[in-house]
């Protein structure tokens, strides 16, 4: 099992990471999100697993639609 950490200040990065981690095998991806007192860690691989592969892969469509 491989562990990866990603630092993100934008929700778009979080969404794209969750949609991409489905394609990788044996990866545990944690996203550091926020700054200062509001820094938190998001388990992207667990979110992708709970959504299921099909829904997780569809997430980038929502990023595209929200930036009209």
mmCIF file of C-alpha atoms in Angstrom:
data_model
loop_
_atom_site.group_PDB
_atom_site.id
_atom_site.type_symbol
_atom_site.label_atom_id
_atom_site.label_comp_id
_atom_site.label_asym_id
_atom_site.label_seq_id
_atom_site.Cartn_x
_atom_site.Cartn_y
_atom_site.Cartn_z
ATOM 1 C CA UNK A 1 0.000 0.000 0.000
ATOM 2 C CA UNK A 2 1.321 3.417 -0.955
ATOM 3 C CA UNK A 3 0.465 6.625 0.927
ATOM 4 C CA UNK A 4 0.237 9.980 -0.834
ATOM 5 C CA UNK A 5 -0.384 13.412 0.651
ATOM 6 C CA UNK A 6 -1.682 16.304 -1.408
ATOM 7 C CA UNK A 7 -2.023 19.906 -0.278
ATOM 8 C CA UNK A 8 -4.990 21.781 -1.767
ATOM 9 C CA UNK A 9 -6.412 25.249 -1.252
ATOM 10 C CA UNK A 10 -9.195 24.861 -3.810
ATOM 11 C CA UNK A 11 -12.182 22.496 -3.726
ATOM 12 C CA UNK A 12 -11.654 21.723 -7.417
ATOM 13 C CA UNK A 13 -8.398 19.957 -6.541
ATOM 14 C CA UNK A 14 -10.199 17.861 -3.924
ATOM 15 C CA UNK A 15 -12.894 16.831 -6.403
ATOM 16 C CA UNK A 16 -10.351 15.926 -9.078
ATOM 17 C CA UNK A 17 -8.260 13.946 -6.585
ATOM 18 C CA UNK A 18 -11.299 11.923 -5.471
ATOM 19 C CA UNK A 19 -12.205 11.172 -9.086
ATOM 20 C CA UNK A 20 -8.636 10.180 -9.981
ATOM 21 C CA UNK A 21 -7.837 7.978 -6.977
ATOM 22 C CA UNK A 22 -10.389 5.445 -8.281
ATOM 23 C CA UNK A 23 -8.056 4.706 -11.191
ATOM 24 C CA UNK A 24 -5.085 3.947 -8.925
ATOM 25 C CA UNK A 25 -4.641 0.673 -7.077
ATOM 26 C CA UNK A 26 -3.304 0.280 -3.543
ATOM 27 C CA UNK A 27 -3.087 4.038 -2.987
ATOM 28 C CA UNK A 28 -4.176 5.801 0.168
ATOM 29 C CA UNK A 29 -4.569 9.501 -0.672
ATOM 30 C CA UNK A 30 -4.936 12.152 2.019
ATOM 31 C CA UNK A 31 -5.612 15.762 1.076
ATOM 32 C CA UNK A 32 -4.504 18.574 3.395
ATOM 33 C CA UNK A 33 -7.227 21.180 2.931
ATOM 34 C CA UNK A 34 -7.435 24.642 4.463
ATOM 35 C CA UNK A 35 -4.918 26.773 6.333
ATOM 36 C CA UNK A 36 -3.936 27.593 9.895
ATOM 37 C CA UNK A 37 -6.526 26.600 12.503
ATOM 38 C CA UNK A 38 -8.808 25.388 9.729
ATOM 39 C CA UNK A 39 -6.393 22.803 8.319
ATOM 40 C CA UNK A 40 -7.937 19.374 7.984
ATOM 41 C CA UNK A 41 -7.159 16.106 6.246
ATOM 42 C CA UNK A 42 -9.591 14.517 3.804
ATOM 43 C CA UNK A 43 -9.308 10.784 2.918
ATOM 44 C CA UNK A 44 -9.872 10.933 -0.855
ATOM 45 C CA UNK A 45 -9.643 7.166 -1.302
ATOM 46 C CA UNK A 46 -12.341 6.518 1.327
ATOM 47 C CA UNK A 47 -14.661 9.072 -0.256
ATOM 48 C CA UNK A 48 -14.152 7.505 -3.688
ATOM 49 C CA UNK A 49 -14.814 4.031 -2.280
ATOM 50 C CA UNK A 50 -18.020 5.119 -0.553
ATOM 51 C CA UNK A 51 -19.274 6.844 -3.720
ATOM 52 C CA UNK A 52 -18.392 3.933 -5.967
ATOM 53 C CA UNK A 53 -16.211 4.047 -9.064
ATOM 54 C CA UNK A 54 -18.904 5.234 -11.471
ATOM 55 C CA UNK A 55 -20.005 8.210 -9.358
ATOM 56 C CA UNK A 56 -16.445 9.141 -8.395
ATOM 57 C CA UNK A 57 -15.373 9.236 -12.051
ATOM 58 C CA UNK A 58 -18.326 11.531 -12.848
ATOM 59 C CA UNK A 59 -17.260 14.194 -10.310
ATOM 60 C CA UNK A 60 -15.173 16.298 -12.758
ATOM 61 C CA UNK A 61 -18.381 17.048 -14.652
ATOM 62 C CA UNK A 62 -19.621 19.012 -11.636
ATOM 63 C CA UNK A 63 -16.409 21.062 -11.561
ATOM 64 C CA UNK A 64 -16.859 21.876 -15.242
ATOM 65 C CA UNK A 65 -20.519 22.854 -14.798
ATOM 66 C CA UNK A 66 -19.828 25.100 -11.808
ATOM 67 C CA UNK A 67 -17.329 27.292 -13.696
ATOM 68 C CA UNK A 68 -19.587 28.682 -16.410
#
